Short mmCIF file of C-alpha atoms and ligand atoms in Angstrom, two decimals:
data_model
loop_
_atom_site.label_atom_id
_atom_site.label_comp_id
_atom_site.label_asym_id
_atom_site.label_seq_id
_atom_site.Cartn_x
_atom_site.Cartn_y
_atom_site.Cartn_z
CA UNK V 80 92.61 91.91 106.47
CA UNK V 81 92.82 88.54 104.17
CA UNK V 82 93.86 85.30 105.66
CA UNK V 83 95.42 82.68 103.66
CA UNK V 84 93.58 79.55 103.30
CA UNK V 85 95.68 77.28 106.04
CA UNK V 86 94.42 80.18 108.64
CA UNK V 87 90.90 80.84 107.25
CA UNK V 88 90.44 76.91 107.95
CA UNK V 89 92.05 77.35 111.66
CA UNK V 90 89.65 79.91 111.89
CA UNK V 91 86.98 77.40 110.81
CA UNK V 92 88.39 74.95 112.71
CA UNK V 93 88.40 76.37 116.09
CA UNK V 94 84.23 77.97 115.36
CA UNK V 95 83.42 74.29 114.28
CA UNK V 96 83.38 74.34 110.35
CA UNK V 97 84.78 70.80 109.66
CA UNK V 98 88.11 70.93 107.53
CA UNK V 99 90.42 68.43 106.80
CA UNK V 100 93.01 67.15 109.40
CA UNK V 101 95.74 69.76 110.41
CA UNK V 102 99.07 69.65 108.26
CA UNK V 103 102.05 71.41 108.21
CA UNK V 104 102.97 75.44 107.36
CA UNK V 105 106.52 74.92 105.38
CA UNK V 106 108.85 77.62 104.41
CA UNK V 107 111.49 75.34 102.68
CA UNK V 108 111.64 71.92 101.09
CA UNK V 109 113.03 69.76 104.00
CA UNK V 110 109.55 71.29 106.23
CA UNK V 111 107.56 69.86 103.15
CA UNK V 112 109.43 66.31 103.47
CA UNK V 113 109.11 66.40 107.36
CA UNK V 114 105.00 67.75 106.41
CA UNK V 115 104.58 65.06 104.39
CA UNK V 116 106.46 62.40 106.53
CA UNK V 117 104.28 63.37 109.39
CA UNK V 118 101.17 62.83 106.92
CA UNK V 119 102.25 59.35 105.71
CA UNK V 120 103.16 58.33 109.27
CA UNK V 121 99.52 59.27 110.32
CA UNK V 122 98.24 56.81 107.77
CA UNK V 123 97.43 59.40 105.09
CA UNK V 124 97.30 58.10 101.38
CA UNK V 125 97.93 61.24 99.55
CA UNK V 126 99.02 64.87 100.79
CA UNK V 127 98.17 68.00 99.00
CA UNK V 128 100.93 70.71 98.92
CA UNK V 129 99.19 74.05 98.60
CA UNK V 130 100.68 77.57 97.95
CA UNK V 131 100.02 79.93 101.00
CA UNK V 132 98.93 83.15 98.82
CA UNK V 133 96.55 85.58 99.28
CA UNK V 134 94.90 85.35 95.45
CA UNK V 135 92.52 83.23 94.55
CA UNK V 136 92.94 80.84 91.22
CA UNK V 137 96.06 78.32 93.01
CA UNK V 138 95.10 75.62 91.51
CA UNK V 139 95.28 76.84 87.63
CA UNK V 140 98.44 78.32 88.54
CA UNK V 141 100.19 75.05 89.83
CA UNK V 142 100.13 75.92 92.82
CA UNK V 143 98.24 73.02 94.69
CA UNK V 144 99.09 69.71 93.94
CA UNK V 145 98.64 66.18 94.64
CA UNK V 146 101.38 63.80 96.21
CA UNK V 147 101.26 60.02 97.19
CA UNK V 148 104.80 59.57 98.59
CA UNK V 149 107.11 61.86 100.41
CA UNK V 150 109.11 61.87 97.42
CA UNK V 151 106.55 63.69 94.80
CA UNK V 152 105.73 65.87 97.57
CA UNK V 153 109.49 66.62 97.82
CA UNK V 154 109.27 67.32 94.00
CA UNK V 155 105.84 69.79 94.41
CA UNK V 156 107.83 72.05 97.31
CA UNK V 157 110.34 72.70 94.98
CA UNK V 158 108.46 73.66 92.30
CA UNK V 159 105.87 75.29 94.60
CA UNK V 160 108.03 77.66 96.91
CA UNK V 161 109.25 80.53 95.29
CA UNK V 162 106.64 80.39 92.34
CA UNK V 163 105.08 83.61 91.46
CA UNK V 164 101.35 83.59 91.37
CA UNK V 165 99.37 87.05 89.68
CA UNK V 166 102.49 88.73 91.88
CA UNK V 167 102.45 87.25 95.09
CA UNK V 168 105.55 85.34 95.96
CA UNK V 169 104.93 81.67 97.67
CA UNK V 170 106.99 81.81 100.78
CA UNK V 171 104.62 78.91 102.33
CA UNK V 172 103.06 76.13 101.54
CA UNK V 173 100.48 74.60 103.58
CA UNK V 174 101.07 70.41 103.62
CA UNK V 175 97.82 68.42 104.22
CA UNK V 176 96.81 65.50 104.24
CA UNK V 177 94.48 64.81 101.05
CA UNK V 178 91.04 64.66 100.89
CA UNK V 179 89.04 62.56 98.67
CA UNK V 180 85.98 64.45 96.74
CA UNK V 181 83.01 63.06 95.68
CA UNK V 182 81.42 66.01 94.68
CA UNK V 183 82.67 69.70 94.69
CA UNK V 184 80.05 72.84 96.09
CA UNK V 185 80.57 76.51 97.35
CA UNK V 186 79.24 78.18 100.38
CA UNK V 187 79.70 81.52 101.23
CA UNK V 188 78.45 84.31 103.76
CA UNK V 189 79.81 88.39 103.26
CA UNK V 190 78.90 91.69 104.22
CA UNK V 191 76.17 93.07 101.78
CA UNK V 192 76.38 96.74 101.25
CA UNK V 193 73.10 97.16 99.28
CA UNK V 194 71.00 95.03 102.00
CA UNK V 195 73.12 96.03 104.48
CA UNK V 196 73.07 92.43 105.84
CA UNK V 197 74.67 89.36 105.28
CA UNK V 198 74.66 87.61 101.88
CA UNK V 199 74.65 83.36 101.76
CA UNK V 200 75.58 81.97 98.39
CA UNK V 201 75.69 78.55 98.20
CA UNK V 202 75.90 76.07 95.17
CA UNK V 203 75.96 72.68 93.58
CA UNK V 204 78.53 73.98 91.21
CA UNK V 205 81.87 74.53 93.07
CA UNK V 206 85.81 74.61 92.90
CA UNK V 207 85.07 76.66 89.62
CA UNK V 208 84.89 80.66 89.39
CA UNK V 209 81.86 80.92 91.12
CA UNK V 210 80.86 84.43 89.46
CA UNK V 211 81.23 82.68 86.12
CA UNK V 212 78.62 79.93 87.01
CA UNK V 213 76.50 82.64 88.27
CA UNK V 214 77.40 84.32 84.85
CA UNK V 215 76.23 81.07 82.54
CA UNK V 216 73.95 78.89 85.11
CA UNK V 217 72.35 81.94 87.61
CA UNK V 218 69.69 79.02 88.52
CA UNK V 219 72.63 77.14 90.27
CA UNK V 220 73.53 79.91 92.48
CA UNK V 221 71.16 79.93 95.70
CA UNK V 222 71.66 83.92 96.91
CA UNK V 223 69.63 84.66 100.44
CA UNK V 224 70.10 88.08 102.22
CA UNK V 225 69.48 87.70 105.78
CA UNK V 226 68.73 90.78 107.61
CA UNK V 227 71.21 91.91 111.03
CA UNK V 228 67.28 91.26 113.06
CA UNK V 229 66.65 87.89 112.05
CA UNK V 230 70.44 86.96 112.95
CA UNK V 231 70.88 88.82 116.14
CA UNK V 232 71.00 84.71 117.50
CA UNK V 233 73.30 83.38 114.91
CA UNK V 234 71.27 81.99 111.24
CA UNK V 235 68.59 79.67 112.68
CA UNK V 236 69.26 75.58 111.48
CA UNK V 237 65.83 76.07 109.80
CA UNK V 238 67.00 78.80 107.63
CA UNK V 239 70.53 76.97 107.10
CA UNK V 240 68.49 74.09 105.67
CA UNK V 241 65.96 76.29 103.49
CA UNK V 242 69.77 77.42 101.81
CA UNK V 243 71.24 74.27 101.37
CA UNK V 244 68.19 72.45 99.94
CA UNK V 245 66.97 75.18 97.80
CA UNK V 246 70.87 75.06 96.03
CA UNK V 247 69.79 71.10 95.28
CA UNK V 248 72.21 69.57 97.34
CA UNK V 249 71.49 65.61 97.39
CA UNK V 250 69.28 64.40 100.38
CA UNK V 251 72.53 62.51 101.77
CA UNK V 252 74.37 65.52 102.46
CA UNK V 253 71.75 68.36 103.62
CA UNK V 254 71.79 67.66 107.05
CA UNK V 255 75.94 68.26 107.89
CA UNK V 256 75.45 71.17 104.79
CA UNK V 257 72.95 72.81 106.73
CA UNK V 258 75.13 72.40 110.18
CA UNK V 259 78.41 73.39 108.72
CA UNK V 260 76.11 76.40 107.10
CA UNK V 261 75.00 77.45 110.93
CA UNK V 262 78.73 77.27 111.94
CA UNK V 263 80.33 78.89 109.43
CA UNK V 264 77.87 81.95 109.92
CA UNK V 265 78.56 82.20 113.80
CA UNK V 266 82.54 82.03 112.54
CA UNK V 267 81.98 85.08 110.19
CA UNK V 268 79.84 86.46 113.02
CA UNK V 269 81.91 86.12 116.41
CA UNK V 270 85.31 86.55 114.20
CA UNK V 271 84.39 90.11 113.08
CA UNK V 272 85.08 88.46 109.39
CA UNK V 273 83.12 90.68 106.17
CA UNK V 274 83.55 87.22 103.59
CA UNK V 275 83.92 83.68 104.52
CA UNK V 276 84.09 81.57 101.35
CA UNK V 277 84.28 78.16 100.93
CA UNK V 278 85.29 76.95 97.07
CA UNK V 279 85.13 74.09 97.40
CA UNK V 280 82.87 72.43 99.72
CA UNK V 281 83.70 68.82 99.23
CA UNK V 282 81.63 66.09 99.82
CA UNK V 283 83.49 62.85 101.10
CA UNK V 284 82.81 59.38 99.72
CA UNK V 285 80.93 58.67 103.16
CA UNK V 286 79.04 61.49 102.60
CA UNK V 287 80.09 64.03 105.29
CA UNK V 288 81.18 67.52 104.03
CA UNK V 289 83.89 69.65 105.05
CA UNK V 290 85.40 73.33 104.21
CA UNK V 291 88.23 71.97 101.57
CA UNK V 292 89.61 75.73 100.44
CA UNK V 293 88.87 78.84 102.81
CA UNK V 294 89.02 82.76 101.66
CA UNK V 295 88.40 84.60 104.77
CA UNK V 296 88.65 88.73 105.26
CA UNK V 297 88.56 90.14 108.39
CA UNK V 298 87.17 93.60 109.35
CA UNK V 299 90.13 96.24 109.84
CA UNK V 300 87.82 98.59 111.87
CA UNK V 301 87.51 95.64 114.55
CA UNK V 302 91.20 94.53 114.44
CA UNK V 303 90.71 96.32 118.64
CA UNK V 304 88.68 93.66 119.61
CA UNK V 305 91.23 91.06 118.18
CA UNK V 306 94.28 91.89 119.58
CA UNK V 307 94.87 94.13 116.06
CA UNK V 308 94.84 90.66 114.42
CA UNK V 309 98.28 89.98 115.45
CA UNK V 310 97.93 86.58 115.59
CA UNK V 311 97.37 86.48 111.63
CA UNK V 312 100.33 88.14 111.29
CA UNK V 313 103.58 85.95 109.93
CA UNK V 314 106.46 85.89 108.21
CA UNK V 315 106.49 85.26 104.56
CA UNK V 316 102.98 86.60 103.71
CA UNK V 317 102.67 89.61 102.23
CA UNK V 318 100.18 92.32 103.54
CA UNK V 319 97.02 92.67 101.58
CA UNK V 320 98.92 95.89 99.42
CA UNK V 321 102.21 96.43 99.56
CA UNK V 322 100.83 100.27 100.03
CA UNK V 323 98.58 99.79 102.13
CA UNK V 324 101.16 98.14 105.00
CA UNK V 325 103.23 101.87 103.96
CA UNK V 326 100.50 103.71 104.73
CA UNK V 327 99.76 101.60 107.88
CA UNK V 328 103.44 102.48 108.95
CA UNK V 329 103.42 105.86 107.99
CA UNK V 330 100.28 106.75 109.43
CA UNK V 331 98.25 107.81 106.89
CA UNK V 332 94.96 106.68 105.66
CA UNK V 333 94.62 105.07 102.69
CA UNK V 334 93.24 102.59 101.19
CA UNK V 335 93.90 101.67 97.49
CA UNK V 336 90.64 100.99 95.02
CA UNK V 337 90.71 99.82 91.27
CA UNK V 338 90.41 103.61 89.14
CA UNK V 339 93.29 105.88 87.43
CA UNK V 340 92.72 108.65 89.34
CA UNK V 341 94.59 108.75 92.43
CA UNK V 342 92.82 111.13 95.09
CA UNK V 343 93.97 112.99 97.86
CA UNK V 344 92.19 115.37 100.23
CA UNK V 345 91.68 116.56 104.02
CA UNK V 346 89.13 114.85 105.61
CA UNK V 347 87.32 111.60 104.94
CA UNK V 348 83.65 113.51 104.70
CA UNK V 349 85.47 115.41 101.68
CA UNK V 350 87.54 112.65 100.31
CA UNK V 351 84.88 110.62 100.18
CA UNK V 352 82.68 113.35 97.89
CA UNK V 353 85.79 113.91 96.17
CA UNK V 354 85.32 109.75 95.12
CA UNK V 355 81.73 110.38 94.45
CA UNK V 356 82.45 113.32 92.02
CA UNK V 357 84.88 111.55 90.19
CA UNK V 358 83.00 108.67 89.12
CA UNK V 359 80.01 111.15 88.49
CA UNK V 360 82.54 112.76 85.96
CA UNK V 361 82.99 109.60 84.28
CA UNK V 362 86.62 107.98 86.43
CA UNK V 363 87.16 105.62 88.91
CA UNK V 364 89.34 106.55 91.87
CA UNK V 365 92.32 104.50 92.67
CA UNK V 366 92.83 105.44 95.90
CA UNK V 367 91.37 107.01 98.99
CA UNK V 368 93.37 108.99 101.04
CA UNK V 369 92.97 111.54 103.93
CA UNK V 370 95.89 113.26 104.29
CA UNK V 371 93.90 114.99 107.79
CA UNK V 372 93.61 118.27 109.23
CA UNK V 373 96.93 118.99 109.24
CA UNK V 374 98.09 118.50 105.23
CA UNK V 375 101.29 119.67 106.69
CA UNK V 376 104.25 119.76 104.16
CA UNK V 377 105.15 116.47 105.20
CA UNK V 378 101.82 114.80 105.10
CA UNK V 379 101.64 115.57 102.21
CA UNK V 380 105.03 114.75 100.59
CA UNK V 381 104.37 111.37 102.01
CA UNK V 382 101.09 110.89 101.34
CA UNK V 383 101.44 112.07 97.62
CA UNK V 384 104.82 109.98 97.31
CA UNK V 385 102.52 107.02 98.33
CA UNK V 386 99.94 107.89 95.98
CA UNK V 387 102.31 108.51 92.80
CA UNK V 388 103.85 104.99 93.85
CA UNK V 389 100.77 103.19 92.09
CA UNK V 390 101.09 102.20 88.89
CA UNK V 391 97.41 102.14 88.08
CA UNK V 392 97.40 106.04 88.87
CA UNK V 393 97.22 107.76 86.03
CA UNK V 394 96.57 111.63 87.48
CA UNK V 395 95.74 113.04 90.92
CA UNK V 396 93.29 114.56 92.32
CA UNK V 397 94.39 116.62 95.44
CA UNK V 398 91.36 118.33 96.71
CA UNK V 399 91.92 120.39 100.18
CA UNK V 400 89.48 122.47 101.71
CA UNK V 401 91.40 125.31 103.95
CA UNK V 402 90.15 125.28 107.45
CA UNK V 403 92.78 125.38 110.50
CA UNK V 404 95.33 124.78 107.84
CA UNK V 405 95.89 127.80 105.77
CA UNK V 406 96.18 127.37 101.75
CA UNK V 407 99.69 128.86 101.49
CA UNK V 408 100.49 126.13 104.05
CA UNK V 409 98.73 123.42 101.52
CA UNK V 410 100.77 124.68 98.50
CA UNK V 411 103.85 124.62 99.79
CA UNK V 412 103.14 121.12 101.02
CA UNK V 413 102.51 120.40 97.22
CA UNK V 414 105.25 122.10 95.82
CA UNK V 415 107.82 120.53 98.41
CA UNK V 416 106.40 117.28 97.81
CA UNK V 417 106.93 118.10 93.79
CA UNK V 418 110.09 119.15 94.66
CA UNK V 419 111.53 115.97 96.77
CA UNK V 420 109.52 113.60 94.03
CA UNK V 421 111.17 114.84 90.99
CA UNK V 422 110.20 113.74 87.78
CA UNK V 423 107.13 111.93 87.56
CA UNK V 424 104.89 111.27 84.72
CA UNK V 425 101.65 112.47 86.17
CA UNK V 426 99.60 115.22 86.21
CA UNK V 427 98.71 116.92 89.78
CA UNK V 428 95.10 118.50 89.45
CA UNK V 429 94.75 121.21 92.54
CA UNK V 430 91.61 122.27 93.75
CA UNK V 431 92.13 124.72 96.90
CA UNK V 432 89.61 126.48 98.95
CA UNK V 433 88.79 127.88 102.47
CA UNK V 434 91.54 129.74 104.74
CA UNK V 435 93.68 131.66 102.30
CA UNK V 436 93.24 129.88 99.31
CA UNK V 437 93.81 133.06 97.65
CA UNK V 438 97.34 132.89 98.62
CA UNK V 439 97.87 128.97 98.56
CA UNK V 440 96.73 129.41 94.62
CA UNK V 441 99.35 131.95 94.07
CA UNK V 442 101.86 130.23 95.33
CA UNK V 443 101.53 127.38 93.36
CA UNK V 444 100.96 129.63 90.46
CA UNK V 445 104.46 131.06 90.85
CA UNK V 446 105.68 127.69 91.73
CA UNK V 447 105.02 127.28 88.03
CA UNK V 448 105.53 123.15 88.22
CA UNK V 449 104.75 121.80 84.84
CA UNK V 450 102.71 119.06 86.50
CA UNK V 451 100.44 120.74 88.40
CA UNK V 452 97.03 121.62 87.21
CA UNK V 453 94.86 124.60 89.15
CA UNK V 454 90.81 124.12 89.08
CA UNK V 455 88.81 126.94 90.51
CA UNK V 456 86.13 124.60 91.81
CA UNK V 457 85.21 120.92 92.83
CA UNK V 458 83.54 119.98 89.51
CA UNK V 459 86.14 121.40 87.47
CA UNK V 460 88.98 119.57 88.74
CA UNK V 461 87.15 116.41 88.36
CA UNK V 462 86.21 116.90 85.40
CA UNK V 463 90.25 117.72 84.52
CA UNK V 464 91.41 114.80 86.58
CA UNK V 465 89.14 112.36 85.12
CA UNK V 466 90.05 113.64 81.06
CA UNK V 467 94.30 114.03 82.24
CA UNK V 468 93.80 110.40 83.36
CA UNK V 469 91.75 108.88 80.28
CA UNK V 470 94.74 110.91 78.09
CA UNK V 471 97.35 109.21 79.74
P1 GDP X 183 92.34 77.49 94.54
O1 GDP X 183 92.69 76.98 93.17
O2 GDP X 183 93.21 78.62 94.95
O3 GDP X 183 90.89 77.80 94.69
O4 GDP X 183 92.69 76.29 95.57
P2 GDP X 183 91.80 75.09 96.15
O5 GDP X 183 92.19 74.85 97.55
O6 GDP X 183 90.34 75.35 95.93
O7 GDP X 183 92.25 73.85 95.30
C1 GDP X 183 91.98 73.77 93.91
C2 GDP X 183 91.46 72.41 93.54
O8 GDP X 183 92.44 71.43 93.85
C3 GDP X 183 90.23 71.99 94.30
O9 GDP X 183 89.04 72.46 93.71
C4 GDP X 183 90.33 70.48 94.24
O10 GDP X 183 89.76 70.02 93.03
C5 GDP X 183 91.82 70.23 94.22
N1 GDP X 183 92.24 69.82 95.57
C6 GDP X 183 92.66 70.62 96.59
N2 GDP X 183 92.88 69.91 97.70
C7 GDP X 183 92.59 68.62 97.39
C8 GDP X 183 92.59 67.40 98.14
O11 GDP X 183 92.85 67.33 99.35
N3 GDP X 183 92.23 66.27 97.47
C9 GDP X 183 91.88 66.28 96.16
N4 GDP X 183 91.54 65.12 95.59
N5 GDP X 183 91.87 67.40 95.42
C10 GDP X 183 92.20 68.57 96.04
MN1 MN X 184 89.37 77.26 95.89
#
C-alpha cells in the first residue's frame, strides 16, 4: 500500500525522521486559506501547497508550489485541487509551512529482491530523478545492501555514517545524516514498510537536515499487524489501482504488473509458472490473478471481467489445471463469462488440463466463441498468447 507524502512524513514523524512542522490536509480552497492562515499566524514566511497524489514527479507537474501570503496560497489551491497529474485526480493538498534548502540529497531504504535484504541509496544529488543521476553520474549514487543478520538490531550508527560519508555529504551535515539514516531504517523496519524514500533530503541554512518529500509503501501481506492499514485509509485518495481496490472488494487475487498479456489461472504455484513461461516466450504479463480452486462460473466471469478491464491487456492467458474442479465446469465458466462480457477486442488463449479436460475442451469447442483460442499444452498457449498480444 502507497502513502502520500503528508502521511509518509507522519509516519516519519512519529519513528523520529525530522520533517518539517505539521500543516494542514485541505480538500477545498477555504481549508487552504485557513492552512495557510494557521501557517502565517505561527510565524511562517512562506507555505508550500503540495498536491496529495500517489505519483511521483509533483513538482514538474505544478503541483507543489511556493506561497508568501495567504493570498497566493489562495491562488495555488485553486489551481492545485482538481488538477490531473499522470491520472490521479488532486482531491488534497497538503499546506506546510516552507522550508528553506540549502542543499538538496536523497536517502532511501527498500526491500531488495536479489539480496534479499535491504537496499540504502543515498546521494549528494537529490530532488532530481534519482535513477537518471544513477543513469549519467553512477559515482554519485552510494548503494549498500545490508543483510536481514547484521540488522536484526536496527542499522548500527556506525554503518549509518559509513553511508552518508561515503555519498560525500559535507562534514557539517554527517552527523544528523547519519542519525536521521538510523531512524528512518527502524521506521521502514517497525512500520512493515518495503520503500521509504526521501527526494529530497534538504539541508537547512543552519545545517540540520530533515525528510522534505516522503514516498513510503507499505507491505500488504502485514496490513494484520496494522490494523489492515486502516488508518491510511481517507477520503479523496485513490487506491494504489483502481483494479486492484475491485479485486480487493470482490475477493479475488490480483495484482496488476506492466505486460500485454493478461493471465489468469487456479492457483498461485501455477499462476505464478504461468508468469514465468510467458516472459520465457518472449511477453510480459500484465496481471496476476488466481482465480482459486473453485474457478466457478462466477469466479471466473468476474475475475476475467476484471482482467479484460485493463487497457494495457492485449490477450489472455487463462491457464487452469482441473483438479476438484472438473474442466466442463472451467469452460462453462469461460463461455458464461464470454457470454455476459460481450464484445471485446481480445483474444482468450485456453489451456485446460486435469479432471475432465477432455470434456471442458469440447465444450468450448462447440461453444465456438470467435475469441477464444484452445492450446493443447502450457508452452503452446504461451507461445499463442504472447504472438496474439504482440499482433494486437
Ligand atoms: P515531487 O516533485 O513530487 O518529488 O515533490 P517534492 O515534495 O519533492 O517537491 C518538489 C520540489 O519542490 C522540491 O525538490 C523542492 O525543490 C521544492 N519544494 C518543496 N517543498 C519546498 C519547501 O518547503 N521550500 C522550498 N524552498 N522548496 C520546496
Ligand atoms: Mn520529491
Amino acid at each position: 500500500m502507497d502513502l502520500v507524502e503528508f502521511q509518509g512524513k507522519q509516519l516519519f514523524g512519529r519513528n523520529g525522521v525530522p520533517v518539517p512542522p505539521v500543516g494542514a490536509i485541505c480538500r477545498t480552497v477555504d481549508e487552504v486559506v485557513a492552512g495557510a492562515e494557521a501557517a502565517f499566524a505561527d510565524g511562517a514566511s512562506a507555505v508550500v501547497v503540495k498536491a496529495q497524489v500517489k505519483t511521483g514527479g509533483r513538482g514538474k507537474a505544478g503541483g507543489v508550489k511556493l506561497a508568501s501570503s495567504v493570498e497566493e496560497a489562495r491562488e495555488h489551491g485553486g489551481s492545485i485541487l482538481g488538477l490531473d497529474i499522470k491520472g490521479h485526480t488532486v482531491n488534497v493538498v497538503y499546506v506546510e509551512p516552507a522550508s528553506d534548502i540549502a542543499e538538496e540529497y536523497y536517502l532511501s531504504v527498500m526491500h531488495d529482491r536479489v539480496s534479499k535484504g535491504h537496499l540504502v541509496i543515498c546521494s549528494k544529488e537529490g530532488g532530481v530523478d534519482i535513477e537518471e543521476v544513477n543513469r549519467t553520474n553512477p559515482d554519485a549514487v552510494v548503494k549498500r545492501t545490508l543483510s536481514p543478520h547484521e540488522t536484526v538490531a536496527g542499522l548500527s550508527r556506525d554503518t549509518a555514517m559509513e553511508i552518508v560519508t561515503q555519498a560525500n555529504l559535507p562534514a557539517e551535515v554527517l552527523d544528523g545524516a547519519a542519525d536521521l539514516l538510523v531512524a528512518l531504517f527502524n521506521a521502514y523496519r517497525d512500520e512493515d514498510a518495503t520503500l521509504a524514500e526521501i527526494n529530497p533530503l534538504i539541508r537547512r541554512p543552519d545545517d540540520s537536515v530533515i525528510a522534505l518529500d516522503s514516498k513510503v509503501t507499505l507491505d500488504g501481506n502485514a496490513a494484520f499487524r496494522h490494523d489492515g492499514y486502516a488508518e491510511w485509509q481517507i477520503p479523496g485518495i485513490d487506491a494504489d489501482d483502481p483494479l486492484e481496490a475491485e479485486a480487493k472488494e470482490k475477493g479475488i487475487q490480483y495484482v496488476k504488473l506492466d505486460g500485454q498479456v493478461g493471465v489468469l489461472g487456479n492457483g498461485a504455484g501455477l499462476v505464478m509458472a504461468t508468469l514465468d513461461v510467458v516472459a520465457q516466450n518472449g511477453g510480459r504479463a500484465a496481471n496476476f490473478l488466481d482465480v482459486g480452486g473453485g474457478a466457478s462460473a462466477d469466479a471466473m466471469a468476474e475475475s476475467l471481467g476484471l482482467v479484460l478491464k485493463d487497457p494495457s491487456v492485449k490477450s489472455v492467458f487463462i491457464n487452469i489445471f482441473g483438479g476438484i474442479t472438473r474442466g466442463e465446469e472451467v469452460a462453462n465458466g469461460i463461455i458464461e463469462a464470454t457470454r455476459r462480457l460481450g464484445d471485446f477486442p481480445q483474444k482468450l488463449v485456453v489451456r485446460l488440463d486435469g479432471t475432465n479436460a477432455e470434456e471442458g475442451r469440447r465444450l468450448l469447442e462447440e461453444a465456438g466463441h470467435a475469441s477464444v483460442v484452445a492450446a493443447a499444452t502450457m508452452q503452446d498457449a504461451a507461445a499463442k498468447a504472447v504472438e496474439l498480444a504482440a499482433q494486437a
